[in-house]
Amino acid sequence: MQIKKILLTAMTILIVAGVVTNVANAQGGGGAPAQGGGQGGQRAAGVPPPPMRLTSTDVADGKPIAGKFTCAAGAEAVSPALQWMQAPRGTESFALIVHDMEPRPRKGVDDILHWMVWNMPPTANQLPEGVSPASADLPDGSHQTNGNAGQNGNFGYRPPCPPQDVPVPHHYAFELFALDQKLDLPAAATRADLLKAMDGHIAGHAALVAPFNR
């Protein structure tokens, strides 16, 4: 009889211990953390990837553009170096649009285009300083224009050149687009052509904006 009581008491202790353990685990108080919980390892399911970033060793976001990249340098002006990272998965090409955000010719929606490059390869992560403006076709297979159809033999970067002695600076936007396909555009494509071709294919976007006045 005494042995039976001892066995019943032991079973009761085991049952109570099991209930306490299950409650503790349900409240996160014990046990190993589940994989993919987002702590010190893989990103939890549903967490978006980090956004694409555009940076430059030559142009700082919100800081005035140095003279060597503007018309203040005259014929010696060059395009600034640009770098980007964290492109979205599935990117098949990149496009760059550089424009002066202030002017509104004929009160329209367009401002002043200074440079655009499209069909940069998906492996690209930079444009070096001083991209040659002599040809619409670049060595990596991409294409460039500045909206002036190669006037004076310049197909590339057109340096910022706002009106003189205007106290309020113009703001120049460098916008990079990651696209899910290459674009079928002619060498003489306009910005409107590029925007239309990109519509529905923009996987990522990054920008920096720098002021300049003279």
XYZ file of C-alpha atoms in Angstrom:
214
model
C 0.000 0.000 0.000
C 2.854 2.368 0.877
C 4.578 1.610 -2.461
C 1.367 2.440 -4.360
C 1.147 5.826 -2.661
C 4.785 6.566 -3.529
C 4.197 5.707 -7.220
C 1.067 7.899 -7.395
C 2.964 10.813 -5.825
C 5.833 10.471 -8.340
C 3.405 10.419 -11.291
C 1.710 13.570 -9.984
C 5.054 15.374 -9.727
C 5.965 14.406 -13.323
C 2.615 15.618 -14.680
C 2.869 18.960 -12.878
C 6.457 19.432 -14.066
C 5.383 18.778 -17.662
C 2.593 21.345 -17.477
C 4.946 23.984 -16.043
C 7.507 23.306 -18.779
C 4.925 23.611 -21.554
C 3.624 26.897 -20.157
C 7.148 28.291 -19.905
C 7.933 27.336 -23.497
C 4.689 28.877 -24.736
C 5.630 32.155 -23.058
C 9.123 32.147 -24.546
C 10.725 31.428 -21.221
C 12.760 28.381 -22.217
C 14.039 26.177 -24.938
C 16.174 26.984 -27.978
C 14.999 29.831 -30.219
C 13.385 28.831 -33.505
C 15.588 29.098 -36.590
C 15.086 32.172 -38.746
C 13.906 34.218 -35.782
C 15.944 37.179 -36.905
C 18.407 37.182 -33.990
C 22.038 36.815 -35.028
C 21.209 34.784 -38.118
C 18.917 34.682 -41.064
C 16.384 37.441 -41.658
C 12.907 36.553 -40.451
C 10.427 35.632 -43.138
C 8.659 38.652 -44.577
C 11.381 41.165 -43.666
C 12.176 43.224 -46.801
C 15.759 43.400 -48.092
C 17.738 46.608 -47.490
C 17.085 49.367 -50.052
C 19.456 50.076 -52.912
C 21.915 52.897 -52.139
C 23.601 55.426 -54.425
C 26.752 57.113 -53.130
C 29.630 59.132 -54.523
C 33.165 59.984 -53.524
C 32.764 63.229 -55.512
C 29.231 64.454 -54.762
C 27.697 64.413 -51.287
C 23.948 64.380 -50.830
C 22.819 67.868 -49.826
C 26.289 69.423 -50.212
C 27.313 71.837 -53.029
C 28.854 70.237 -56.120
C 32.576 70.861 -56.483
C 33.584 73.187 -59.327
C 35.421 70.518 -61.355
C 32.077 68.824 -62.055
C 30.330 72.030 -63.191
C 30.614 74.578 -65.967
C 32.910 76.563 -63.658
C 35.644 74.225 -64.911
C 34.890 75.072 -68.547
C 36.013 72.453 -71.042
C 37.829 70.589 -68.243
C 34.596 69.661 -66.446
C 34.112 65.910 -65.900
C 31.370 63.638 -64.649
C 31.558 62.627 -60.971
C 32.210 59.089 -59.814
C 29.109 57.219 -58.638
C 28.828 53.982 -56.706
C 25.830 51.863 -55.775
C 25.095 48.791 -53.685
C 22.312 46.440 -52.543
C 20.660 46.130 -55.943
C 17.457 44.055 -55.811
C 17.504 40.415 -56.788
C 16.494 39.948 -60.421
C 18.097 43.187 -61.649
C 18.915 42.905 -65.358
C 20.150 46.445 -66.052
C 20.616 49.888 -64.531
C 19.644 53.342 -65.779
C 20.850 56.734 -64.551
C 19.124 60.091 -64.988
C 20.812 63.355 -63.926
C 18.658 66.484 -64.062
C 18.304 70.037 -62.786
C 15.111 70.096 -60.736
C 14.480 73.857 -60.778
C 13.796 74.978 -64.384
C 10.377 74.312 -65.906
C 10.633 75.144 -69.609
C 7.287 76.209 -71.048
C 5.784 75.548 -67.598
C 5.870 71.813 -68.353
C 6.496 68.731 -66.260
C 10.032 68.294 -67.608
C 13.041 69.988 -66.101
C 16.570 70.131 -67.613
C 18.256 66.836 -68.458
C 22.024 66.745 -67.929
C 22.823 63.080 -68.481
C 21.233 59.706 -68.818
C 22.772 56.277 -69.185
C 20.820 53.083 -69.766
C 21.433 49.341 -70.188
C 24.308 49.316 -67.729
C 24.919 45.590 -67.016
C 23.487 43.962 -63.876
C 27.023 43.324 -62.604
C 27.846 47.058 -62.660
C 28.180 48.863 -59.326
C 29.815 52.150 -60.335
C 30.510 54.789 -62.932
C 34.055 56.158 -62.764
C 34.920 59.822 -62.689
C 35.293 61.353 -66.133
C 33.179 59.073 -68.342
C 34.070 59.996 -71.923
C 31.354 62.086 -73.603
C 32.704 61.422 -77.099
C 30.366 58.548 -77.976
C 26.821 57.482 -77.234
C 28.075 53.909 -76.824
C 30.101 53.022 -73.719
C 32.562 50.104 -73.398
C 30.246 48.023 -71.167
C 27.472 48.064 -73.786
C 25.449 50.834 -72.178
C 24.368 54.034 -73.921
C 24.379 57.688 -72.918
C 22.928 61.017 -73.981
C 22.369 64.467 -72.479
C 19.323 65.560 -74.429
C 21.259 67.658 -76.949
C 21.647 64.935 -79.571
C 25.424 65.026 -79.486
C 25.850 68.716 -80.195
C 29.536 69.684 -80.300
C 30.401 65.997 -80.169
C 29.222 65.656 -76.569
C 26.935 62.705 -75.916
C 27.625 62.432 -72.185
C 27.529 64.368 -68.953
C 26.543 68.025 -69.337
C 27.893 69.869 -66.288
C 25.545 71.956 -64.132
C 25.465 75.584 -65.252
C 22.660 77.611 -63.636
C 22.294 81.356 -64.288
C 24.988 83.507 -62.701
C 24.463 85.693 -59.644
C 21.259 83.934 -58.592
C 21.412 83.529 -54.795
C 19.175 80.447 -54.655
C 21.017 77.337 -55.891
C 19.644 74.858 -58.374
C 19.356 71.263 -57.188
C 20.795 68.468 -59.300
C 19.325 65.004 -58.854
C 21.310 61.854 -59.624
C 18.731 59.074 -59.872
C 19.613 55.411 -60.359
C 17.060 52.788 -61.368
C 17.435 49.006 -61.128
C 15.361 47.380 -63.877
C 14.141 43.819 -64.348
C 15.068 43.822 -68.051
C 17.317 45.439 -70.629
C 15.740 48.212 -72.669
C 15.321 48.267 -76.428
C 15.925 51.937 -77.200
C 17.646 53.767 -80.066
C 20.845 55.706 -79.439
C 18.911 58.966 -79.886
C 16.304 58.062 -77.239
C 14.821 60.944 -75.274
C 14.149 61.014 -71.566
C 10.463 60.465 -72.337
C 11.423 57.337 -74.307
C 13.505 56.047 -71.404
C 10.820 56.712 -68.812
C 8.191 54.994 -70.936
C 10.422 51.945 -71.442
C 11.193 51.747 -67.703
C 7.555 51.981 -66.638
C 6.517 48.672 -65.061
C 10.103 47.390 -64.807
C 11.595 49.415 -61.920
C 12.789 46.998 -59.238
C 14.740 49.558 -57.214
C 15.544 53.261 -57.023
C 18.148 55.377 -55.248
C 19.079 59.046 -55.506
C 21.255 61.829 -54.231
C 20.616 65.551 -54.696
C 23.288 68.247 -54.628
C 22.890 72.042 -54.970
C 24.999 74.403 -57.061
C 24.967 78.115 -57.860
C 27.557 80.531 -59.240
